[in-house]
Short mmCIF file of C-alpha atoms in Angstrom, two decimals:
data_model
loop_
_atom_site.label_atom_id
_atom_site.label_comp_id
_atom_site.label_asym_id
_atom_site.label_seq_id
_atom_site.Cartn_x
_atom_site.Cartn_y
_atom_site.Cartn_z
CA MET A 42 99.40 93.29 117.19
CA SER A 43 97.13 92.31 120.09
CA LEU A 44 98.46 90.31 122.76
CA SER A 45 95.23 90.45 124.38
CA GLU A 46 93.91 87.21 121.82
CA SER A 47 97.48 85.10 123.15
CA ASN A 48 94.92 84.90 126.71
CA GLN A 49 91.75 83.80 124.65
CA ALA A 50 92.85 81.60 122.75
CA GLN A 51 95.00 80.35 125.91
CA HIS A 52 92.12 79.79 128.24
CA ASN A 53 89.84 78.51 125.20
CA SER A 54 92.88 75.42 124.95
CA LEU A 55 92.59 74.52 128.47
CA LEU A 56 88.80 73.65 128.07
CA SER A 57 89.81 71.78 124.87
CA SER A 58 92.75 70.16 126.06
CA ASP A 59 95.78 71.13 124.05
CA SER A 60 94.39 70.06 120.57
CA GLN A 61 94.29 73.75 119.36
CA ARG A 62 97.92 74.80 119.44
CA THR A 63 98.98 77.22 116.37
CA LEU A 64 100.37 80.02 117.65
CA TYR A 65 100.84 83.47 116.15
CA PRO A 66 104.40 84.92 115.40
CA TYR A 67 106.12 87.73 117.37
CA VAL A 68 109.34 88.57 116.23
CA THR A 69 109.50 88.59 112.28
CA GLY A 70 111.79 88.46 109.34
CA THR A 71 110.79 89.94 105.91
CA SER A 72 111.34 88.32 102.88
CA VAL A 73 114.68 85.96 101.72
CA VAL A 74 115.23 85.82 97.89
CA ALA A 75 117.91 83.21 96.12
CA LEU A 76 119.11 82.11 92.88
CA LYS A 77 121.34 79.95 91.09
CA TYR A 78 124.09 81.16 89.23
CA LYS A 79 127.51 79.61 87.75
CA ASP A 80 129.41 78.41 90.34
CA GLY A 81 126.61 77.92 92.85
CA ILE A 82 123.35 79.69 94.93
CA LEU A 83 123.24 83.46 96.06
CA MET A 84 120.96 84.34 98.35
CA ALA A 85 119.80 87.62 99.93
CA ALA A 86 118.10 88.57 103.06
CA ASP A 87 117.70 91.64 105.31
CA MET A 88 118.81 91.64 108.78
CA GLY A 89 115.70 93.14 110.35
CA GLY A 90 113.42 91.52 113.15
CA SER A 91 109.94 93.12 113.09
CA TYR A 92 107.69 93.17 116.18
CA GLY A 93 104.48 93.90 114.68
CA SER A 94 104.71 97.47 112.94
CA THR A 95 108.18 97.88 114.88
CA LEU A 96 111.43 97.81 113.32
CA ARG A 97 112.51 96.62 116.51
CA TYR A 98 116.02 94.54 115.50
CA LYS A 99 117.85 95.55 112.94
CA SER A 100 121.04 93.25 113.05
CA VAL A 101 119.71 89.90 112.79
CA GLU A 102 121.27 86.71 110.65
CA ARG A 103 119.06 85.82 109.17
CA MET A 104 121.06 82.99 106.67
CA LYS A 105 123.24 80.75 108.05
CA PRO A 106 124.93 77.82 106.78
CA VAL A 107 123.93 74.22 107.30
CA GLY A 108 126.79 71.78 107.26
CA LYS A 109 129.67 72.15 104.29
CA HIS A 110 127.50 72.30 101.51
CA SER A 111 124.43 74.23 102.63
CA LEU A 112 123.24 77.65 103.30
CA LEU A 113 119.12 78.42 105.04
CA GLY A 114 117.55 81.25 105.08
CA ALA A 115 114.93 82.04 106.93
CA SER A 116 111.40 84.55 107.36
CA GLY A 117 108.88 84.43 109.77
CA GLU A 118 109.02 84.01 113.80
CA LEU A 119 113.13 84.41 114.72
CA SER A 120 112.50 81.82 117.81
CA ASP A 121 111.37 78.82 115.24
CA PHE A 122 114.11 79.70 113.22
CA GLN A 123 116.42 79.29 116.16
CA GLU A 124 115.03 76.29 116.97
CA LEU A 125 115.01 75.08 114.00
CA LEU A 126 119.00 75.41 113.74
CA ARG A 127 119.36 73.94 116.86
CA TYR A 128 117.84 70.94 115.27
CA LEU A 129 120.27 71.30 111.98
CA ASP A 130 123.80 71.10 114.48
CA GLU A 131 122.24 67.91 115.55
CA LEU A 132 121.26 66.55 112.47
CA ILE A 133 125.31 67.52 111.24
CA LEU A 134 126.57 66.43 114.39
CA TYR A 135 125.00 62.84 113.83
CA ASP A 136 126.13 62.93 110.45
CA ASN A 137 129.66 63.90 111.23
CA MET A 138 129.70 60.95 113.81
CA TRP A 139 129.23 58.49 111.48
CA ASP A 140 132.71 59.54 110.02
CA ASP A 141 132.36 57.47 106.98
CA GLY A 142 133.40 60.09 104.35
CA ASN A 143 129.81 61.25 103.46
CA SER A 144 128.20 63.99 104.28
CA LEU A 145 124.24 65.26 103.96
CA GLY A 146 124.32 67.15 101.10
CA PRO A 147 121.25 70.15 100.13
CA LYS A 148 118.58 67.69 98.79
CA GLU A 149 118.61 65.96 102.45
CA VAL A 150 119.11 68.62 103.88
CA HIS A 151 115.73 70.45 102.50
CA ASN A 152 114.01 67.11 102.75
CA TYR A 153 114.62 66.65 106.39
CA LEU A 154 113.34 70.40 106.92
CA THR A 155 110.53 69.50 104.93
CA ARG A 156 109.55 66.51 106.75
CA VAL A 157 109.92 68.70 110.36
CA MET A 158 107.70 71.48 108.79
CA TYR A 159 105.01 69.33 107.39
CA ASN A 160 104.55 66.85 110.48
CA ARG A 161 104.49 70.12 112.94
CA ARG A 162 101.69 71.56 110.37
CA ASN A 163 99.96 68.35 110.83
CA LYS A 164 99.68 68.32 114.59
CA PHE A 165 98.62 72.18 114.35
CA ASN A 166 101.53 73.26 116.13
CA PRO A 167 103.81 74.79 112.71
CA LEU A 168 107.27 76.64 112.80
CA TRP A 169 106.14 79.52 111.38
CA ASN A 170 108.37 80.30 108.80
CA THR A 171 109.64 80.31 104.95
CA LEU A 172 112.70 78.99 104.74
CA VAL A 173 115.45 78.95 101.54
CA LEU A 174 117.49 76.16 101.52
CA GLY A 175 120.69 76.11 99.11
CA GLY A 176 123.87 74.81 97.98
CA VAL A 177 126.36 72.63 96.15
CA LYS A 178 127.68 69.42 96.17
CA ASN A 179 129.80 67.42 93.40
CA GLY A 180 129.35 70.41 91.09
CA GLN A 181 124.91 69.93 91.57
CA LYS A 182 123.29 72.95 92.34
CA TYR A 183 120.55 72.78 94.33
CA LEU A 184 117.81 75.75 95.63
CA GLY A 185 114.79 74.73 97.33
CA THR A 186 112.27 76.06 99.71
CA VAL A 187 109.40 74.96 102.39
CA THR A 188 106.92 76.48 103.95
CA MET A 189 105.50 76.66 106.76
CA ILE A 190 102.77 74.12 105.95
CA GLY A 191 105.27 72.12 104.60
CA VAL A 192 104.38 73.23 100.53
CA HIS A 193 108.15 72.38 99.23
CA PHE A 194 109.46 72.91 95.75
CA GLU A 195 112.68 73.54 93.96
CA ASP A 196 113.27 76.30 90.86
CA ASN A 197 116.61 78.06 89.50
CA HIS A 198 115.13 80.78 91.24
CA VAL A 199 112.66 81.15 94.79
CA ALA A 200 111.22 84.12 97.25
CA THR A 201 109.92 84.44 100.09
CA GLY A 202 107.25 86.28 101.86
CA PHE A 203 106.96 89.75 100.04
CA GLY A 204 109.44 88.83 97.40
CA ASN A 205 107.13 86.56 96.21
CA HIS A 206 105.12 89.23 94.55
CA LEU A 207 108.00 91.95 94.44
CA ALA A 208 111.15 90.15 93.64
CA ARG A 209 109.63 87.06 91.15
CA PRO A 210 108.62 88.88 88.25
CA ILE A 211 111.92 90.44 88.04
CA LEU A 212 113.65 87.10 88.45
CA ARG A 213 111.94 85.63 85.79
CA ASP A 214 112.31 88.78 83.46
CA GLU A 215 116.14 88.49 84.17
CA TRP A 216 117.27 85.26 85.40
CA HIS A 217 119.06 83.03 82.51
CA GLU A 218 121.27 80.12 82.94
CA ASN A 219 125.08 80.50 84.15
CA LEU A 220 124.38 84.04 85.13
CA SER A 221 128.20 85.61 86.16
CA PHE A 222 128.96 86.11 90.28
CA GLU A 223 128.63 90.25 89.47
CA ASP A 224 125.30 90.21 87.13
CA GLY A 225 123.82 87.38 90.02
CA VAL A 226 124.69 90.20 92.68
CA LYS A 227 122.83 93.02 90.40
CA ILE A 228 119.51 91.26 89.76
CA LEU A 229 119.01 90.20 93.74
CA GLU A 230 120.38 93.79 95.19
CA LYS A 231 117.38 95.11 92.03
CA CYS A 232 114.73 92.67 93.84
CA MET A 233 115.79 93.78 97.61
CA ARG A 234 115.75 97.58 96.31
CA VAL A 235 112.16 96.97 95.43
CA LEU A 236 111.38 95.38 98.22
CA LEU A 237 112.93 98.71 100.48
CA TYR A 238 110.89 100.44 98.79
CA ARG A 239 107.83 98.88 98.69
CA ASP A 240 107.94 96.52 102.03
CA ARG A 241 107.02 98.11 105.22
CA SER A 242 109.09 95.52 107.42
CA ALA A 243 111.87 96.08 105.12
CA VAL A 244 115.19 97.16 106.76
CA ASN A 245 118.25 98.76 104.80
CA LYS A 246 120.57 96.76 106.31
CA LEU A 247 121.10 92.89 104.36
CA GLN A 248 123.61 90.60 103.90
CA ILE A 249 124.21 88.85 100.27
CA ALA A 250 125.48 85.15 100.95
CA LYS A 251 127.25 83.08 98.43
CA ILE A 252 127.58 79.10 98.02
CA THR A 253 129.65 77.66 95.85
CA GLU A 254 131.72 73.65 96.05
CA GLU A 255 134.09 75.59 98.11
CA GLY A 256 132.43 76.57 101.16
CA VAL A 257 130.03 79.14 102.25
CA THR A 258 130.62 83.32 102.49
CA ILE A 259 128.39 85.68 103.89
CA SER A 260 128.84 89.36 103.10
CA GLN A 261 129.20 91.86 105.55
CA PRO A 262 126.10 93.81 106.78
CA TYR A 263 125.91 97.20 104.02
CA SER A 264 122.67 99.55 102.78
CA LEU A 265 122.06 100.11 99.51
CA LYS A 266 120.98 103.70 98.02
CA THR A 267 117.26 104.92 97.10
CA PHE A 268 116.41 106.90 94.60
CA TRP A 269 114.04 109.66 95.42
CA GLY A 270 114.84 112.33 92.16
CA PHE A 271 111.68 111.52 90.23
CA SER A 272 110.09 115.22 89.21
CA ALA A 273 106.94 113.65 89.86
CA PHE A 274 107.70 113.12 93.79
CA GLN A 275 108.59 117.21 94.14
CA ASN A 276 104.99 118.94 93.92
CA PRO A 277 102.16 116.18 93.64
CA THR A 278 99.41 117.43 94.63
CA VAL A 279 99.47 120.93 92.86
CA GLY A 280 96.69 120.86 91.05
CA ALA A 281 94.77 119.02 93.72
CA GLU A 282 95.50 119.92 96.72
CA GLY A 283 94.53 117.81 99.88
CA SER A 284 95.01 114.92 97.81
CA TRP A 285 98.05 112.26 97.49
CA MET B 225 79.85 99.34 136.42
CA ASN B 226 80.03 97.18 139.41
CA MET B 227 81.28 93.81 136.98
CA ASP B 228 83.98 96.41 135.37
CA LEU B 229 85.37 97.57 138.40
CA LYS B 230 85.48 93.71 139.77
CA LYS B 231 87.50 92.59 136.46
CA ASP B 232 89.88 95.56 136.77
CA LEU B 233 90.70 94.84 140.62
CA ASP B 234 90.72 91.01 139.68
CA ALA B 235 92.55 91.65 136.27
CA PRO B 236 96.52 89.66 136.38
CA HIS B 237 98.96 91.62 137.67
CA SER B 238 100.92 92.74 135.11
CA MET B 239 104.25 95.06 135.04
CA GLY B 240 103.96 97.67 132.20
CA THR B 241 106.98 98.43 132.76
CA THR B 242 110.16 100.74 130.88
CA ILE B 243 113.11 97.87 131.29
CA ILE B 244 116.42 98.81 129.86
CA GLY B 245 119.74 96.98 129.73
CA VAL B 246 123.54 98.24 127.97
CA THR B 247 127.01 97.25 127.94
CA TYR B 248 129.94 99.04 128.24
CA ASN B 249 133.60 98.05 128.16
CA GLY B 250 134.06 96.56 131.77
CA GLY B 251 130.01 95.01 132.48
CA VAL B 252 126.79 96.53 132.38
CA VAL B 253 124.33 98.80 133.80
CA LEU B 254 120.55 97.55 134.52
CA GLY B 255 118.03 99.97 134.83
CA ALA B 256 114.04 99.38 135.45
CA ASP B 257 110.62 101.45 136.83
CA SER B 258 108.77 99.97 139.83
CA ARG B 259 104.88 100.00 138.65
CA THR B 260 102.91 97.08 139.27
CA SER B 261 99.46 97.58 137.88
CA THR B 262 96.13 95.31 138.05
CA GLY B 263 94.03 97.15 135.23
CA VAL B 264 94.21 100.30 136.68
CA TYR B 265 94.76 99.94 139.86
CA VAL B 266 98.88 100.66 140.44
CA ALA B 267 98.99 97.48 143.21
CA ASN B 268 102.83 98.22 143.65
CA ARG B 269 104.51 101.35 143.34
CA ALA B 270 108.10 100.64 144.51
CA SER B 271 108.63 97.03 142.83
CA ASP B 272 111.57 95.79 142.01
CA LYS B 273 111.92 94.62 138.71
CA ILE B 274 115.62 93.51 138.58
CA THR B 275 115.61 90.00 140.22
CA GLN B 276 119.16 88.23 140.98
CA LEU B 277 119.91 84.86 138.90
CA THR B 278 123.41 84.46 140.54
CA ASP B 279 125.88 86.66 141.41
CA ASN B 280 127.06 88.25 138.62
CA VAL B 281 123.77 87.84 136.56
CA TYR B 282 120.71 89.43 136.88
CA VAL B 283 116.93 89.47 134.70
CA CYS B 284 114.91 92.52 133.94
CA ARG B 285 111.68 91.56 134.16
CA SER B 286 108.43 92.75 132.45
CA GLY B 287 104.75 91.78 131.51
CA SER B 288 103.24 89.29 132.90
CA ALA B 289 104.53 89.62 136.81
CA ALA B 290 103.49 85.83 137.74
CA ASP B 291 104.57 84.60 134.45
CA SER B 292 108.56 86.70 134.64
CA GLN B 293 108.37 85.71 138.51
CA ILE B 294 108.14 82.08 137.92
CA VAL B 295 110.67 81.63 134.72
CA SER B 296 113.04 83.93 137.11
CA ASP B 297 112.18 81.35 140.10
CA TYR B 298 113.21 78.11 137.86
CA VAL B 299 116.04 79.87 136.57
CA ARG B 300 117.67 80.77 139.74
CA TYR B 301 116.81 77.17 140.47
CA PHE B 302 118.91 75.51 137.79
CA LEU B 303 121.27 77.79 137.39
CA HIS B 304 122.35 77.56 141.25
CA GLN B 305 122.58 73.61 140.41
CA HIS B 306 124.93 74.30 137.27
CA THR B 307 127.40 76.48 139.64
CA ILE B 308 127.59 73.75 141.70
CA GLN B 309 128.62 70.95 139.02
CA GLN B 310 131.04 73.48 136.77
CA GLY B 311 132.18 74.60 140.13
CA GLN B 312 132.22 77.96 139.60
CA PRO B 313 129.84 81.27 138.02
CA ALA B 314 127.46 80.49 135.88
CA THR B 315 128.04 82.75 131.95
CA VAL B 316 125.84 85.19 131.16
CA LYS B 317 125.08 82.88 127.97
CA VAL B 318 123.89 79.79 129.95
CA ALA B 319 122.06 82.04 132.10
CA ALA B 320 120.10 84.18 128.84
CA ASN B 321 119.39 80.38 127.22
CA LEU B 322 118.23 78.45 130.18
CA VAL B 323 115.39 81.93 130.00
CA ARG B 324 115.22 81.50 125.87
CA LEU B 325 114.35 77.54 126.61
CA LEU B 326 111.35 78.33 128.90
CA SER B 327 110.31 81.31 127.30
CA TYR B 328 110.57 79.89 123.70
CA ASN B 329 108.79 75.68 125.35
CA ASN B 330 105.95 77.47 127.00
CA LYS B 331 105.29 80.02 124.07
CA ASP B 332 101.36 79.71 124.05
CA ILE B 333 101.20 80.17 127.96
CA LEU B 334 103.39 82.73 128.38
CA GLN B 335 103.43 86.50 128.18
CA THR B 336 106.82 88.18 129.42
CA GLY B 337 109.46 90.03 128.06
CA MET B 338 112.67 90.19 129.58
CA ILE B 339 116.26 91.58 129.73
CA VAL B 340 119.22 89.16 130.76
CA GLY B 341 122.26 91.24 131.29
CA GLY B 342 125.44 90.38 133.64
CA TRP B 343 129.19 89.92 133.62
CA ASP B 344 131.40 86.68 133.31
CA LYS B 345 135.30 86.16 132.80
CA TYR B 346 135.18 85.04 129.53
CA GLU B 347 133.16 87.56 128.02
CA GLY B 348 133.06 89.98 130.15
CA GLY B 349 129.64 92.51 130.22
CA LYS B 350 126.59 90.90 127.87
CA ILE B 351 123.12 92.26 127.39
CA TYR B 352 120.15 89.11 126.07
CA GLY B 353 117.28 90.03 124.84
CA ILE B 354 114.70 87.89 124.97
CA PRO B 355 111.35 88.92 123.92
CA LEU B 356 107.80 86.86 123.11
CA GLY B 357 107.78 83.99 121.66
CA GLY B 358 111.37 83.28 122.73
CA THR B 359 113.75 84.77 119.96
CA ILE B 360 117.47 85.19 122.14
CA ILE B 361 119.24 88.01 120.60
CA GLU B 362 122.51 89.26 121.56
CA GLN B 363 122.92 93.29 121.58
CA PRO B 364 124.83 96.04 123.09
CA PHE B 365 121.94 97.67 124.46
CA SER B 366 118.63 96.54 125.09
CA ILE B 367 115.16 98.15 126.05
CA GLY B 368 111.48 96.38 126.36
CA GLY B 369 108.10 96.55 128.09
CA SER B 370 105.55 98.70 127.17
CA GLY B 371 107.51 101.91 128.25
CA SER B 372 110.29 101.10 125.58
CA SER B 373 108.49 102.39 122.61
CA TYR B 374 109.07 105.71 123.73
CA LEU B 375 113.06 105.19 123.65
CA TYR B 376 113.67 103.82 120.26
CA GLY B 377 113.66 107.32 119.03
CA PHE B 378 115.95 108.33 121.99
CA PHE B 379 118.20 105.48 122.05
CA ASP B 380 118.44 105.69 118.09
CA GLN B 381 120.50 109.09 119.08
CA ALA B 382 121.31 108.84 121.96
CA TRP B 383 123.70 105.78 121.57
CA LYS B 384 126.68 106.05 120.20
CA GLU B 385 128.95 103.16 119.38
CA GLY B 386 132.02 105.47 121.15
CA MET B 387 129.92 103.89 124.47
CA THR B 388 132.05 100.94 124.10
CA LYS B 389 135.44 102.26 124.67
CA ASP B 390 137.41 102.55 127.49
CA GLU B 391 136.91 105.96 128.92
CA ALA B 392 137.59 106.19 132.61
CA GLU B 393 136.48 104.51 135.63
CA LEU B 394 133.62 106.69 135.86
CA PHE B 395 132.23 105.83 132.52
CA ASP B 396 129.32 102.92 134.19
CA ILE B 397 128.19 106.31 136.21
CA LEU B 398 127.65 108.06 132.73
CA LEU B 399 126.20 105.32 131.44
CA GLN B 400 123.98 105.41 134.53
CA GLN B 401 122.85 108.62 133.84
CA LEU B 402 121.58 107.68 130.27
CA VAL B 403 119.76 104.82 131.81
CA VAL B 404 117.72 107.05 134.38
CA LYS B 405 117.21 109.85 131.74
CA ALA B 406 115.95 106.93 129.33
CA VAL B 407 113.46 104.90 132.47
CA SER B 408 112.41 108.74 133.32
CA LEU B 409 111.83 109.84 129.92
CA ALA B 410 109.47 106.31 129.44
CA ILE B 411 107.62 106.91 132.84
CA ALA B 412 106.96 110.60 131.81
CA ARG B 413 104.94 109.42 128.56
CA ASP B 414 103.55 105.56 129.50
CA GLY B 415 100.60 105.30 131.98
CA ALA B 416 101.82 101.34 132.65
CA SER B 417 105.40 102.77 134.19
CA GLY B 418 106.36 105.11 136.80
CA GLY B 419 107.65 104.99 140.46
CA VAL B 420 111.12 104.95 141.11
CA VAL B 421 113.78 104.42 138.91
CA ARG B 422 116.50 101.34 140.07
CA THR B 423 119.53 100.65 138.52
CA VAL B 424 122.21 97.42 139.05
CA ILE B 425 125.83 97.97 137.59
CA ILE B 426 127.39 94.59 137.41
CA ASN B 427 131.30 93.92 136.15
CA SER B 428 134.43 92.31 137.43
CA GLU B 429 134.06 94.02 141.19
CA GLY B 430 130.65 93.04 141.63
CA VAL B 431 127.20 93.79 141.70
CA THR B 432 125.86 98.13 143.00
CA ARG B 433 122.15 98.35 143.05
CA ASN B 434 120.76 102.11 142.95
CA PHE B 435 117.78 103.96 143.63
CA TYR B 436 116.44 107.00 142.11
CA PRO B 437 113.02 107.82 143.74
CA GLY B 438 110.31 109.56 141.62
CA ASP B 439 110.60 112.91 143.17
CA LYS B 440 114.33 113.07 142.27
CA LEU B 441 113.94 112.83 138.87
CA PRO B 442 114.44 115.58 135.92
CA LEU B 443 111.40 117.41 134.56
CA TRP B 444 110.58 116.81 131.04
CA HIS B 445 108.15 118.68 128.97
CA GLU B 446 104.81 120.56 130.61
CA GLU B 447 105.70 119.12 133.85
CA LEU B 448 106.21 121.39 137.08
CA GLU B 449 108.19 121.88 140.12
CA PRO B 450 106.48 119.43 142.71
CA GLN B 451 105.56 122.20 145.86
CA ASN B 452 104.24 121.10 149.28
CA SER B 453 101.24 123.37 149.02
CA LEU B 454 99.58 126.18 146.94
CA LEU B 455 99.85 128.02 149.89
CA ASP B 456 103.57 128.30 150.14
CA ILE B 457 103.32 129.82 145.87
CA LEU B 458 101.34 132.31 146.69
CA ASN B 459 103.42 133.76 149.87
CA ALA B 460 106.55 133.30 148.29
CA SER B 461 105.31 135.56 145.64
CA SER B 462 104.13 138.75 146.04
CA PRO B 463 101.16 139.92 148.63
CA GLU B 464 98.26 140.25 145.94
CA PRO B 465 95.32 138.22 145.97
CA MET B 466 95.08 134.89 144.13
CA ASN B 467 94.79 136.36 139.86
CA ILE B 468 93.56 133.84 137.35
CA GLN B 469 96.11 133.48 134.40
#
């Protein structure tokens, strides 16, 4: 993390009148993983807020409900996620003010987020996040993702950041239609455990959220057990001292 | 070499800093060092980095001295108006969110991390950390500034959830000792922190400022008891000539 660079960038932008505004993330969240199951969507994220290589904050909620039907998970810059939540609060408020019995579903919220992210990208002033939006409305399950440059799509299972590399192969192998709640949780925990082993920015404190027709539930924070009992881990450099 | 010297002396004032804010059942204790540097020169060795926003809310400032001063000036101004409009003291949450707004909306220009702490009648003692970028995060305790790197381990073991139980009224004193110990540990290892330790205790009764001069802080590893002169040492011990250890 070199904070002195941002001074240079700011000096340059003063000369070229504000058209250069790509920022740097400061406090970031790592992977979010989500999948569709029998009754709705399951989403998992750890509670870490990293400041460069320091694991600075360990109780950050990176998944939040949006309205009655949706759940938003975010990785990337936390201040931008907090700002997005404010935009969404306003969106939901205006939706409720119509008082017409209709409420924004996950598909609509996903579309709104896509427009926000893409338009900011076009102005070279992105919200530095990758978002996962899941929900259920009128029995229809919905799971989508939006990146900081406006790339968006829906799928049966999605992941952000490191999760793309480590979690998606597991999901491709083990996901199927109509997973039970228990099976869904087990798959997500398998993904989160791998991320804990292999992602430097992961912290061992996570939450799993479930969204169904009835509503959103976000679990209490908990930690995963890890396994270190491979015999190969005991004396790995015997016969080759100095190696690793 | 002349150019380098000029660059250093004209370098922007930065408060390398160690800042801390902790909550207890009844209020908060804020702590900070007092060193402001321009490059390698210590421009002010007795700065006050704990700044008042309202009667009941203070902010610890770190990073660029100019940026943190202007942010706290604006927030003090807005809070003053807000207090008049409300007809009652501002809450810590409102003060913290004003700091967040300025930090977030000017994130490409500002370089300051702050800790807002105070007491209000609705939520009691609260601490909000507002690092670079403008994230706002409510915490039972918060550390910031360059010196805080040396304190993560210290707080991981020294902070216990029991710190929030309502012990004796002396609890704020106990917590203050913890804060002074922490800041002085950071000063021992961080070149950008130094000077005196200032603390501010805020609770329902009001605000108490304290001052711990550099020579009254505890000594850590490889630090020696300060003396007036070598001559005192020589005279105190046996009248032998100076010997090389």
